[in-house]
Coordinates of C-alpha atoms and ligand atoms in Angstrom, one line a residue:
X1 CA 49.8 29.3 -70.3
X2 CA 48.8 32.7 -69.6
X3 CA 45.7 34.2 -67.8
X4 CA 43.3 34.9 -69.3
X5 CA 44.2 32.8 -72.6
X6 CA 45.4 34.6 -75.4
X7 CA 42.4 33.9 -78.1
X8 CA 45.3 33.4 -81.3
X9 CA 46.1 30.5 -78.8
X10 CA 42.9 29.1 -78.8
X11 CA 42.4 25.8 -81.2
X12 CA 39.4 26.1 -83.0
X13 CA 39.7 23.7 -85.8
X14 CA 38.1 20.4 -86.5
X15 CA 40.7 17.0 -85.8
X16 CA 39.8 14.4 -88.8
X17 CA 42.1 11.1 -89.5
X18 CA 44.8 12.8 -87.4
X19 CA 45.3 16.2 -88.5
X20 CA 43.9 19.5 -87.8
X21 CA 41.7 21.2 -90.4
X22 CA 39.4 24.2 -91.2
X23 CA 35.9 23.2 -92.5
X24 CA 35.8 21.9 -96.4
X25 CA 33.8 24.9 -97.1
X26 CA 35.3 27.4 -94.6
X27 CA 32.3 27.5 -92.3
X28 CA 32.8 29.0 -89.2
X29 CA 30.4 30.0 -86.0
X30 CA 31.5 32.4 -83.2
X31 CA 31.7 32.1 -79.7
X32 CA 30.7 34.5 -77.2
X33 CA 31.0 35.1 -73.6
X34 CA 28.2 35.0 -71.7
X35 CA 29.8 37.3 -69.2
X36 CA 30.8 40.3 -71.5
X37 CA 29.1 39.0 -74.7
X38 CA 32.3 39.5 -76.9
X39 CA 33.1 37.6 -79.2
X40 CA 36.4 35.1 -78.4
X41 CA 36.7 33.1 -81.4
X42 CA 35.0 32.0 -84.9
X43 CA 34.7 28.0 -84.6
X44 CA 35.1 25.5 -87.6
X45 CA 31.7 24.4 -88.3
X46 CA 31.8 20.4 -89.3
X47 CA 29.8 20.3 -92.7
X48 CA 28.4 16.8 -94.1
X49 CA 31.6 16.3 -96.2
X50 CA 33.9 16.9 -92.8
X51 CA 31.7 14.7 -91.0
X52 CA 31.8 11.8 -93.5
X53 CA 35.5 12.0 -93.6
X54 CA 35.9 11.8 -90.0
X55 CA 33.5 8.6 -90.3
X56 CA 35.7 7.2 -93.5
X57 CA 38.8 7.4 -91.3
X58 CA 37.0 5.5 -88.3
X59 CA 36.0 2.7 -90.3
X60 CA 39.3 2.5 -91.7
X61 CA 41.4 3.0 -88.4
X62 CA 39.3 0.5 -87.0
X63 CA 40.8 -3.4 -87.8
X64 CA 44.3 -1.9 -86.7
X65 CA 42.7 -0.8 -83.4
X66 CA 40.8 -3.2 -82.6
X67 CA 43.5 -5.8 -83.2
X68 CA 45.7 -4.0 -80.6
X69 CA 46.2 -5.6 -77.1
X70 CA 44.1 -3.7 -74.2
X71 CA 47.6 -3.1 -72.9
X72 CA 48.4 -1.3 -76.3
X73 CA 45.5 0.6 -76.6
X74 CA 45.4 1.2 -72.8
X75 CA 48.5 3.5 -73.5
X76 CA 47.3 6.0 -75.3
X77 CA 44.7 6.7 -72.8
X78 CA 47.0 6.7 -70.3
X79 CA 49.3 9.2 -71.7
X80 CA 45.8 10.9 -72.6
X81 CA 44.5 11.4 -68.9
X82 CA 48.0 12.3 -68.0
X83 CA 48.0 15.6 -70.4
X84 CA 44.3 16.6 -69.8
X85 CA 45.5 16.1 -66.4
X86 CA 48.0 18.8 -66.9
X87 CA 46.2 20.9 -68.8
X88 CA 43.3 21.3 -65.7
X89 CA 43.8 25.3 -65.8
X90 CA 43.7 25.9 -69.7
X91 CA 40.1 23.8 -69.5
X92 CA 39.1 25.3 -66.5
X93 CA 39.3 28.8 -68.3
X94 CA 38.3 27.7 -71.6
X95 CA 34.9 26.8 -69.9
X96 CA 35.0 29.7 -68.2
X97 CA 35.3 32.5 -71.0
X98 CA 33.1 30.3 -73.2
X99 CA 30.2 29.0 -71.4
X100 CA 30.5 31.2 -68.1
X101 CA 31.2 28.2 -65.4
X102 CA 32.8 29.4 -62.6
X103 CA 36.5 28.3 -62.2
X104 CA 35.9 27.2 -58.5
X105 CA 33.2 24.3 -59.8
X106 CA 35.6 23.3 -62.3
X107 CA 36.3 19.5 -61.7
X108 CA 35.6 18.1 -64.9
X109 CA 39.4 17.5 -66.5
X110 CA 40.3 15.8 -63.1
X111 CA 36.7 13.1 -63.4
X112 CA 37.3 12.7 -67.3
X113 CA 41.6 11.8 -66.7
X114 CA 40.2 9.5 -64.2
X115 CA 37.7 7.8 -66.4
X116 CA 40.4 7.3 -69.2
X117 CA 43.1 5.8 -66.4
X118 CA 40.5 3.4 -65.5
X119 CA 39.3 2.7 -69.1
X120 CA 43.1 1.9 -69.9
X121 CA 43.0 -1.4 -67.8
X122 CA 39.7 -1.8 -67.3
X123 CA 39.0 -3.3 -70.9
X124 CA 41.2 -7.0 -70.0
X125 CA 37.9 -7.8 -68.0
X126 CA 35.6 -6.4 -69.3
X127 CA 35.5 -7.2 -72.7
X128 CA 36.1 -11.1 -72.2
X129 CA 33.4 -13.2 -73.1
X130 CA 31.9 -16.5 -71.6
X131 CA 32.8 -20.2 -72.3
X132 CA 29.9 -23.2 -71.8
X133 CA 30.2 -27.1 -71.9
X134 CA 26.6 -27.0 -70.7
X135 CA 25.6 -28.7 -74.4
X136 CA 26.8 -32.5 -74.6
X137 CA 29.2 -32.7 -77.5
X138 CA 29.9 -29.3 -77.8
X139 CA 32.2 -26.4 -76.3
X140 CA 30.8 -23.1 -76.6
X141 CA 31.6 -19.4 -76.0
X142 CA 30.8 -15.9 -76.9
X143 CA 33.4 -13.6 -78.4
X144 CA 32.4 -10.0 -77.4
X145 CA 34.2 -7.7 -80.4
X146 CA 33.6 -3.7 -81.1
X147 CA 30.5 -2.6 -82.4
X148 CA 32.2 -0.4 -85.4
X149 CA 32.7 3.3 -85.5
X150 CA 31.1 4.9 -82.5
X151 CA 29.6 8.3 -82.7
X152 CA 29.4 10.7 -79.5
X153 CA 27.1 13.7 -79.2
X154 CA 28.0 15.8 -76.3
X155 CA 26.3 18.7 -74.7
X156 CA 27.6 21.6 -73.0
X157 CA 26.8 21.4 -69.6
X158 CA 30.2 19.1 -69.1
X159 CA 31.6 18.9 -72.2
X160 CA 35.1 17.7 -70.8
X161 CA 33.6 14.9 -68.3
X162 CA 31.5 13.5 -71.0
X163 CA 34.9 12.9 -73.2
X164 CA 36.1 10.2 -70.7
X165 CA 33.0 8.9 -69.5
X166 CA 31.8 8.4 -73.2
X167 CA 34.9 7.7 -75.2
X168 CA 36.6 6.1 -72.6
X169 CA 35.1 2.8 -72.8
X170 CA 34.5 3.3 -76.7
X171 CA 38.1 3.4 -77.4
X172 CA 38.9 0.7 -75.0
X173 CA 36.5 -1.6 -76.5
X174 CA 38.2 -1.2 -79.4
X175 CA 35.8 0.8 -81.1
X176 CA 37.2 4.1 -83.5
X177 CA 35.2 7.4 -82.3
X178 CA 34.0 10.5 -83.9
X179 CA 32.7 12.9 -81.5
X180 CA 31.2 16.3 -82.1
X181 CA 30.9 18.6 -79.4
X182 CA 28.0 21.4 -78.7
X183 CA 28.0 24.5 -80.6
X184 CA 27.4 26.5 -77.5
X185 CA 30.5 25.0 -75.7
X186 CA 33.5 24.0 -78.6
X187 CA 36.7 25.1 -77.0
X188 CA 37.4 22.2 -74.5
X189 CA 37.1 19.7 -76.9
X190 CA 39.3 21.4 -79.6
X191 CA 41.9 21.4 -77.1
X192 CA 41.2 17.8 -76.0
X193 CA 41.8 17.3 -79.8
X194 CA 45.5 18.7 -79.3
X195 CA 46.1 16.5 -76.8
X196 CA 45.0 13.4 -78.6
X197 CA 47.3 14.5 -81.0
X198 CA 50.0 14.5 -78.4
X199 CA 49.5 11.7 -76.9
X200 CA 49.9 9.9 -80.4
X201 CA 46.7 8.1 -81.0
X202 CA 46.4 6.4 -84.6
X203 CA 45.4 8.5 -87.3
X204 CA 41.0 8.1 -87.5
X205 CA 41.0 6.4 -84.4
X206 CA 40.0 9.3 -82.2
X207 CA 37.9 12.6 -84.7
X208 CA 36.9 15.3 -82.9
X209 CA 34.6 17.9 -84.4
X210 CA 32.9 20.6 -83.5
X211 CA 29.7 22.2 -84.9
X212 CA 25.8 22.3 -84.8
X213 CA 23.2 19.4 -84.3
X214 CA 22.3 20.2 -88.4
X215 CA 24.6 19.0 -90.4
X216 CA 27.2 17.4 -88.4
X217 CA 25.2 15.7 -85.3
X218 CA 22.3 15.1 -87.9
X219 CA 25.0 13.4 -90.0
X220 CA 26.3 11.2 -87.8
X221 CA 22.8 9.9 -86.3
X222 CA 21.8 8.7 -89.8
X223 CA 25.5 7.7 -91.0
X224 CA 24.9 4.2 -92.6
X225 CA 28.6 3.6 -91.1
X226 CA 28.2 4.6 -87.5
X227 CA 27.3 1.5 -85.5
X228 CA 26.3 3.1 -82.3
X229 CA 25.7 6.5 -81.1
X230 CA 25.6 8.2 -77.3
X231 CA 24.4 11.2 -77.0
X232 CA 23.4 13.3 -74.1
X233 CA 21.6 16.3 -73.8
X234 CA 18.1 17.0 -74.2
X235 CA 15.1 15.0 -74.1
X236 CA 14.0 16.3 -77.5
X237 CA 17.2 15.9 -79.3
X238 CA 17.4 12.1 -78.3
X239 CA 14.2 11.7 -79.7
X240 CA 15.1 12.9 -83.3
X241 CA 18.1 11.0 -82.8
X242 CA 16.6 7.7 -82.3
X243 CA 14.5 8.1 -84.9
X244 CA 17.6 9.5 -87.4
X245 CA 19.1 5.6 -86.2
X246 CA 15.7 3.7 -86.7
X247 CA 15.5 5.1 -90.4
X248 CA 19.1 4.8 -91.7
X249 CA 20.9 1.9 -90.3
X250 CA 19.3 0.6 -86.7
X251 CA 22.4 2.0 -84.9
X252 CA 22.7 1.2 -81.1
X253 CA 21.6 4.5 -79.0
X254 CA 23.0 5.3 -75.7
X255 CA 20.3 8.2 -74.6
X256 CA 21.5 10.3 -71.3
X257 CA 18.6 13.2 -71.2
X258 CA 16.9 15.6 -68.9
X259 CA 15.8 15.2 -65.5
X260 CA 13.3 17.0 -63.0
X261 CA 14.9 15.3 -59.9
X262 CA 12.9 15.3 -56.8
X263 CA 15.0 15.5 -52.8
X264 CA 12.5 14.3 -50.9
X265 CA 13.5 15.6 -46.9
X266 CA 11.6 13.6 -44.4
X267 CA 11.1 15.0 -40.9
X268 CA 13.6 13.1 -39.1
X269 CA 16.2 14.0 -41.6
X270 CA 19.4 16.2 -41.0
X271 CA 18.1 19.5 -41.9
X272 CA 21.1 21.5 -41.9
X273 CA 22.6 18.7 -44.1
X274 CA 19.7 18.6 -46.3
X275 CA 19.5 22.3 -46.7
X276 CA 23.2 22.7 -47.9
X277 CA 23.1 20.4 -49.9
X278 CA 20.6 20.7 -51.8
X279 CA 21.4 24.0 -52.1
X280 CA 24.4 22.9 -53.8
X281 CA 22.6 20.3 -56.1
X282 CA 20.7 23.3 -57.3
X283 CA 23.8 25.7 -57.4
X284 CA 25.8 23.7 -59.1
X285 CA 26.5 25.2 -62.6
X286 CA 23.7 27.4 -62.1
X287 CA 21.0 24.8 -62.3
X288 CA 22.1 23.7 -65.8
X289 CA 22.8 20.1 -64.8
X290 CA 20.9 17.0 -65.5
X291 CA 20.7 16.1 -62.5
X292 CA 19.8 19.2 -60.5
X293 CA 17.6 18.7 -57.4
X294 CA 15.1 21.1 -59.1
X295 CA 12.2 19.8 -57.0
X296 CA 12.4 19.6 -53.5
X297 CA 9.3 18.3 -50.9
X298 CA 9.8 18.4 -47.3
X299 CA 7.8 17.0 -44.4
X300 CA 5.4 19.7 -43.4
X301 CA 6.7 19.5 -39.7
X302 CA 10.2 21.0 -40.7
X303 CA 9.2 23.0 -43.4
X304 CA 10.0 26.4 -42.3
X305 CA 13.2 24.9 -40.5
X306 CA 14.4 23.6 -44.0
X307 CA 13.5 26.6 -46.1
X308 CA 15.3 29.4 -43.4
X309 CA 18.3 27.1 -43.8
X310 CA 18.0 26.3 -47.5
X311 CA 17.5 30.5 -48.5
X312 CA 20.6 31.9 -45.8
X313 CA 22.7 29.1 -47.6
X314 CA 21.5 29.8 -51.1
X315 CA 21.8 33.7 -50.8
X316 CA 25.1 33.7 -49.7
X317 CA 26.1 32.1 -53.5
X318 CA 28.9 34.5 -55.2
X319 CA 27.8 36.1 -58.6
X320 CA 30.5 37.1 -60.7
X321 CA 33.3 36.8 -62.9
X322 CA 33.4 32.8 -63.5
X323 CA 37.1 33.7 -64.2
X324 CA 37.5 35.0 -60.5
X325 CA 38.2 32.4 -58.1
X326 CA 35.5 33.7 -55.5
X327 CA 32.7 33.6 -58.3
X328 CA 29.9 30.6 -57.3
X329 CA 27.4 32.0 -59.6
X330 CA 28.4 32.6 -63.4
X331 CA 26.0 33.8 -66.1
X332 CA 23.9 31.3 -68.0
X333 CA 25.5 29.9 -70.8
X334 CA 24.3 32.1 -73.5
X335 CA 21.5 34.4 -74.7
X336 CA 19.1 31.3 -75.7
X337 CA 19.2 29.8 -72.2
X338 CA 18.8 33.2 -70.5
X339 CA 15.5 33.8 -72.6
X340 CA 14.7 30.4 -71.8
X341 CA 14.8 30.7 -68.0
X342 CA 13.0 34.1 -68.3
X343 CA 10.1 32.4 -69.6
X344 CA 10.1 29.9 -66.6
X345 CA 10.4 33.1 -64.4
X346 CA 7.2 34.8 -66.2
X347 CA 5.2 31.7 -65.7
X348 CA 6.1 31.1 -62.3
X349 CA 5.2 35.1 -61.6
X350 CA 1.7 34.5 -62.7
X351 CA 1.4 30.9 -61.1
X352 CA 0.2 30.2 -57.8
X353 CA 3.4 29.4 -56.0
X354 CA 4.7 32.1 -53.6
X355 CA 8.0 33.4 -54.3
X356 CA 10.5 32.9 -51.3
X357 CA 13.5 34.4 -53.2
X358 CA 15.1 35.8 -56.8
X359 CA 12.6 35.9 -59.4
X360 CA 14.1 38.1 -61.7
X361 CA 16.8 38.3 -64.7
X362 CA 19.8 40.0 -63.5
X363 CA 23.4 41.5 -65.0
X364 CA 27.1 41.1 -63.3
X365 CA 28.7 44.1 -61.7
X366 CA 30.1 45.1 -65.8
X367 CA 26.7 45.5 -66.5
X368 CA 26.1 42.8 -68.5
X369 CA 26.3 39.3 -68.6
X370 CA 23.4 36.3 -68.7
X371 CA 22.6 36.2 -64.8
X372 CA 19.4 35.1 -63.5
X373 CA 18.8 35.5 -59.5
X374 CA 18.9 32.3 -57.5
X375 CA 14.8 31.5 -57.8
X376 CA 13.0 30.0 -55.0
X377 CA 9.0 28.9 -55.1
X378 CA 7.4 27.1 -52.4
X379 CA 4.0 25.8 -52.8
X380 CA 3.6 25.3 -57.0
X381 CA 0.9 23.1 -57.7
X382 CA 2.3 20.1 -59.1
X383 CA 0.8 20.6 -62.6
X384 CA 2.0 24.2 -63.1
X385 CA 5.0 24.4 -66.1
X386 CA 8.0 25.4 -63.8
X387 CA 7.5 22.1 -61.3
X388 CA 6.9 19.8 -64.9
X389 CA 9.3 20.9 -67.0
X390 CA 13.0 20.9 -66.7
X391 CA 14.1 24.8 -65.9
X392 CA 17.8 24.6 -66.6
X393 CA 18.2 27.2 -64.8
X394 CA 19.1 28.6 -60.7
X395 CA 15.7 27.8 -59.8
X396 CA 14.3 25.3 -57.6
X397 CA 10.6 25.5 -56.2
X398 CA 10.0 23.6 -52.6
X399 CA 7.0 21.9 -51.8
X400 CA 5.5 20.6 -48.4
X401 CA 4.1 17.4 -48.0
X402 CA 2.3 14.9 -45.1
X403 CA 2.8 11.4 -46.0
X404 CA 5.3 9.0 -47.5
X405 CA 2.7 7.5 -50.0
X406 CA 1.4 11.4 -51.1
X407 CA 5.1 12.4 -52.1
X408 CA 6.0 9.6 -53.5
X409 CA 3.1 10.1 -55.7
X410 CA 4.3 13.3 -57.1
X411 CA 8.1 12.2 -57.5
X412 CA 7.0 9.7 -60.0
X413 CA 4.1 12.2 -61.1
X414 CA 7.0 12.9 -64.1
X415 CA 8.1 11.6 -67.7
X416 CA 11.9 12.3 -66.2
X417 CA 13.6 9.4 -63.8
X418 CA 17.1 10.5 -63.5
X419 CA 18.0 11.2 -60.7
X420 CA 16.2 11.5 -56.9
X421 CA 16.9 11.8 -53.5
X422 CA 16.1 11.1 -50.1
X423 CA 16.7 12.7 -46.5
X424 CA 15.9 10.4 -43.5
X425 CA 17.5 8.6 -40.7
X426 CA 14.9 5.9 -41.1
X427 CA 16.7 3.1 -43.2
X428 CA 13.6 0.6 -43.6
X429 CA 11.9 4.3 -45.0
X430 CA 15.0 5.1 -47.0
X431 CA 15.0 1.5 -48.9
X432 CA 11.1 1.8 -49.3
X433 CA 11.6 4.7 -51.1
X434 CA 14.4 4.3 -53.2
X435 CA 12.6 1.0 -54.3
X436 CA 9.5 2.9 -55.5
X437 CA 11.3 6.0 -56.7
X438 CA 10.8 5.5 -60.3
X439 CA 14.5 6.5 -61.3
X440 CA 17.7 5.5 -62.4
X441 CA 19.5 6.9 -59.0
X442 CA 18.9 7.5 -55.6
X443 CA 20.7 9.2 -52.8
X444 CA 20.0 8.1 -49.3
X445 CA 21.0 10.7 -47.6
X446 CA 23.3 12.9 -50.2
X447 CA 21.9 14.4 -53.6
X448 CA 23.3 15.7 -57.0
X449 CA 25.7 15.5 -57.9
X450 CA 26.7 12.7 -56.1
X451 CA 27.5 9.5 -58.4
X452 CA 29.5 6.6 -57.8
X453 CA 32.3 6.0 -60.6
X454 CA 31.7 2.0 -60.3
X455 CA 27.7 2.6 -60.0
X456 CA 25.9 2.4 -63.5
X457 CA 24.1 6.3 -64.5
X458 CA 21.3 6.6 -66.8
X459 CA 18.0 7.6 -66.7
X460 CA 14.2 5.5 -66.6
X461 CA 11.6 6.9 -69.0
X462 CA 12.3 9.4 -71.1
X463 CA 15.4 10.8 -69.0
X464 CA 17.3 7.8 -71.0
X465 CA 18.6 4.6 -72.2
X466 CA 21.2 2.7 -71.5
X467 CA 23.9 2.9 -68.8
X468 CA 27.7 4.3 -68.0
X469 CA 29.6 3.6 -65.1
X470 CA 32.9 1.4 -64.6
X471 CA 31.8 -2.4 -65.5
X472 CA 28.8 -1.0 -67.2
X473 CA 30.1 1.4 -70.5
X474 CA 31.7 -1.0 -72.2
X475 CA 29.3 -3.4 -72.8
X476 CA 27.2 -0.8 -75.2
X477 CA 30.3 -0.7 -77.3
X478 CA 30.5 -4.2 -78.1
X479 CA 28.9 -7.3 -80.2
X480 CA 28.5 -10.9 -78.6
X481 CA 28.9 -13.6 -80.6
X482 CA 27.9 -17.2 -80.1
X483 CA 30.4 -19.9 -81.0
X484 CA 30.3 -23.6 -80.9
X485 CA 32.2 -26.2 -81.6
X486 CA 31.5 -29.8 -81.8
X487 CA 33.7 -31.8 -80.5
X488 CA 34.5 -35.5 -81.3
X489 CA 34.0 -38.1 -78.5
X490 CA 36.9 -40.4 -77.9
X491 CA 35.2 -42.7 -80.3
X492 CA 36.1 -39.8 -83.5
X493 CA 32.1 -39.8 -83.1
X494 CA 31.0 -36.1 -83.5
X495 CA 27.7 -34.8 -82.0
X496 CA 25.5 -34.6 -86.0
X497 CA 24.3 -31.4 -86.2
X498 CA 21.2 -30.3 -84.3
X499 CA 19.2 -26.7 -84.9
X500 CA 18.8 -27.0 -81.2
X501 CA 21.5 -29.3 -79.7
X502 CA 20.9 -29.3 -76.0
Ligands
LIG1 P1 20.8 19.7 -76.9 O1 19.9 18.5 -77.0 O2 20.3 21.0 -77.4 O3 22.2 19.5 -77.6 C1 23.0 18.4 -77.2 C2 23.9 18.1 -78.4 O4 23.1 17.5 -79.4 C3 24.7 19.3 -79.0 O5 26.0 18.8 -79.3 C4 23.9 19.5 -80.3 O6 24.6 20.2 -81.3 C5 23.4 18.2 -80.7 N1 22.3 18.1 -81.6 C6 21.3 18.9 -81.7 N2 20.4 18.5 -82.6 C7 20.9 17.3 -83.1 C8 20.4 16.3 -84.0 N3 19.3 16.5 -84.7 N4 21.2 15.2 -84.2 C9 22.3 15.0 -83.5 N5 22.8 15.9 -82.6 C10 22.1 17.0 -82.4 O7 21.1 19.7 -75.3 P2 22.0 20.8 -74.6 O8 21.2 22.1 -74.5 O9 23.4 20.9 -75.1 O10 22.1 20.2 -73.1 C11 21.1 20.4 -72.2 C12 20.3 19.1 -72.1 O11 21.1 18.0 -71.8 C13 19.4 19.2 -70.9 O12 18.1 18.7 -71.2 C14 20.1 18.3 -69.9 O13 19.2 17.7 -68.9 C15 20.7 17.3 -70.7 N6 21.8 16.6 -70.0 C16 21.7 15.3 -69.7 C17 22.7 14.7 -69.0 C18 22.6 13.2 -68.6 O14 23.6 12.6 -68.3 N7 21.4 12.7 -68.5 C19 23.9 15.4 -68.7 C20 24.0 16.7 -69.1 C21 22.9 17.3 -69.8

């Protein structure tokens, strides 16, 4: 591979039933870089004949593969984590160019080939059902089977890590899978497609396409022949795509939304540990994560402490080229984001926080490119826009507080429970708190993005339903189904039929 990628190289076609195509009706949608804002390629856009087509060869590739072994199907993904594996650098870059993530935060081929390595084995256990001989007269059991054709909507944030995490335990299930990546971040998942190809899977078992949330995504949240969906990205999105599956077909939905996660630093906390970080939880693809610590409260008493460590740390962040490998802070993904952030920067200008750092849109040293300035607020009253609303963006505002019971107030104070975390040496205070914090993780002393792989993720209110996470995915791709059988005593004397034998 060379560096940068040559753009001919580039696969930019949809993957339906096993072979690459161009849109039925040539459609196509460019892709720019945020850094230099030239164009790199024109992308197939999926229309609603494409899309139904990649559906039609799920459904159809389905009884073949759901009747294969685990061990069978377990293969392919195998041979599929070893080649995204392999292909670490072309990804890396292909984020890069496309969506302006720096090279040096790349880790997302290495999680997503560890996701399908695990999914390979992991579906012996865990799609075995249960056996009862609790009923007299009977032997029951529960047969857990694939839902049907899976649909995945990815964002693109992390488009690559949400491949393994998502389809992973789809295909392991047994379950065929047509995913559609975002329109702002295509390239990754084009070449995922090529490797898919290579490593052999059945024709229709694994469509990848790539185009907007109208028609494709729309398309497959109402598709009468998608049995369950998973989507993440916005809050807003998952709302039109729950009620896209209530009205057509009552698909299963697996919702992963936004967040507005609180750190919470308690005075007897490591502050230098806390600073960093949360510094990096912020940092981290340029606040455009889910789970950014984008609201931070710390104990009055080591206030200043905290923020003199948290803005030396956070100014020394690298803008740049996100295809240099000293580059920390790349541009925002694209012109719509930017804007976005602006806006939060405008109303944070005329709020009543104090600005401690940034505040202002910025360029890269070519004089262009999507940058915002790492934006620090301390003191935003916790009804102002930028401390209720997720930012999306490098910018983080810091709050003081006095008492365990006041801060815990305003970390729940939020329609988002994602993510949250909490800095103390106090463990009975650390377990109080993570039992109140109303959200679907805590960190006891660590922050975003720290997950565990065997822990389940997901979100309370509207950051989500449903969860992923070894021993937890699989279960939202599969059916369970009741059987019993009556069985005859020694006598030949069968149990008569009961509605409720027990
Ligand atoms: P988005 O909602 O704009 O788009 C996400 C995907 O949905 C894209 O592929 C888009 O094309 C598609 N889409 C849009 N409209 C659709 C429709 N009507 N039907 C079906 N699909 C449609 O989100 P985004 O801007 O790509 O991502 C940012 C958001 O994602 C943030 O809110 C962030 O917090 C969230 N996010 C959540 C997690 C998590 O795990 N909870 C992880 C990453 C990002």
């Amino acid at each position: 591979m060379s560096f940068p990628i040559s753009t001919d190289k580039i696969e930019t076609r949809l993957y339906i039933n096993g072979s690459f195509s161009k849109a039925s009706d040539n459609s196509k949608f460019p892709i720019h870089s945020p850094y230099t804002h030239d164009k790199i390629v024109d992308v197939s856009e999926a229309s609603v004949d494409d899309t139904d087509r990649a559906v039609a060869a799920a459904k159809a590739a389905l009884p073949s593969w759901s009747a294969l072994s685990p061990d069978a199907r377990g293969a392919y993904l195998k041979k599929l984590a070893g080649l995204i594996r392999d292909s670490n650098d072309e990804l890396a870059q292909l984020e890069a160019m496309s969506s302006g993530r720096p090279l040096s935060m790349y880790f997302d081929a290495q999680y997503t080939a560890s996701q399908f390595d695990h999914w390979a084995v992991a579906s012996w256990e865990g799609s075995q059902g249960r056996s009862s001989l609790n009923t007299p007269g009977f032997v029951s059991m529960t047969f857990r089977q694939p839902i049907g054709p899976v649909a995945i909507v990815t964002p693109w944030n992390f488009p690559v890590a949400f491949f393994g995490q998502k389809a992973g335990p789809a295909l392991a299930a047994g379950c065929t899978v047509v995913l559609k990546s975002s329109e702002k971040a295509p390239l990754t998942s084009a070449k995922i497609a090529s490797l898919v190809h290579e490593a052999g899977f059945p024709a229709g078992v694994f469509n990848i396409l790539s185009g907007h949330g109208s028609p494709c995504g729309s398309t497959l949240a109402s598709h009468p022949d998608i049995r369950a969906i998973n989507f993440t990205g916005s809050t807003a999105t998952g709302r039109k795509i729950q009620i896209a599956a209530a009205t057509s077909n009552l698909k299963r939905v697996i919702l992963e939304l936004g967040g507005k996660s609180p750190a919470i630093v308690f005075e007897d906390a490591d502050i230098d540990k806390a600073a960093g970080e949360t510094v990096g939880g912020i940092a981290l693809v340029m606040g455009q994560a889910c789970v950014s610590n984008s609201r931070i409260y710390v104990h009055e008493s080591v206030f200043e402490k905290f923020m003199h460590v948290f803005l030396t740390i956070y100014k020394g962040v690298k803008k740049g080229d996100p295809l240099l490998p000293e580059t920390s802070q790349g541009p925002q993904v694209d012109r719509l984001q930017y804007e976005r952030v602006k806006g939060y920067l405008d109303a944070a200008r005329v709020g009543q926080g104090k600005l401690e750092m940034g505040g202002h849109v910025t360029e890269g040293e070519n004089g262009k490119g999507y940058f915002i300035e790492p934006t620090v607020y301390s003191g935003v009253p916790e009804d102002e826009v930028t401390q209720k609303e997720e930012v999306f963006g490098p910018f983080v505002n810091i709050n003081k507080f006095k008492t365990e019971e006041e801060v815990l107030t305003k970390a729940n104070d939020s329609e988002y429970g994602l993510y949250a975390s909490v800095y103390t040496n106090d463990l009975s205070r650390a377990l109080r708190v993570a039992k109140a914090l109303e959200s679907g993780q805590v960190a006891i002393n660590c922050t975003s993005p720290t997950s565990m792989a065997d822990m389940p993720f997901g979100g309370y209110k509207q950051s989500g339903q449903g969860r992923e996470g070894y021993g937890y995915s699989i279960d939202e791709y599969l059916e369970t189904k009741s059987v019993f059988i009556a069985v005859k005593d020694a006598s030949g004397t069968a149990v008569s039929g009961s509605v409720l034998a027990r």
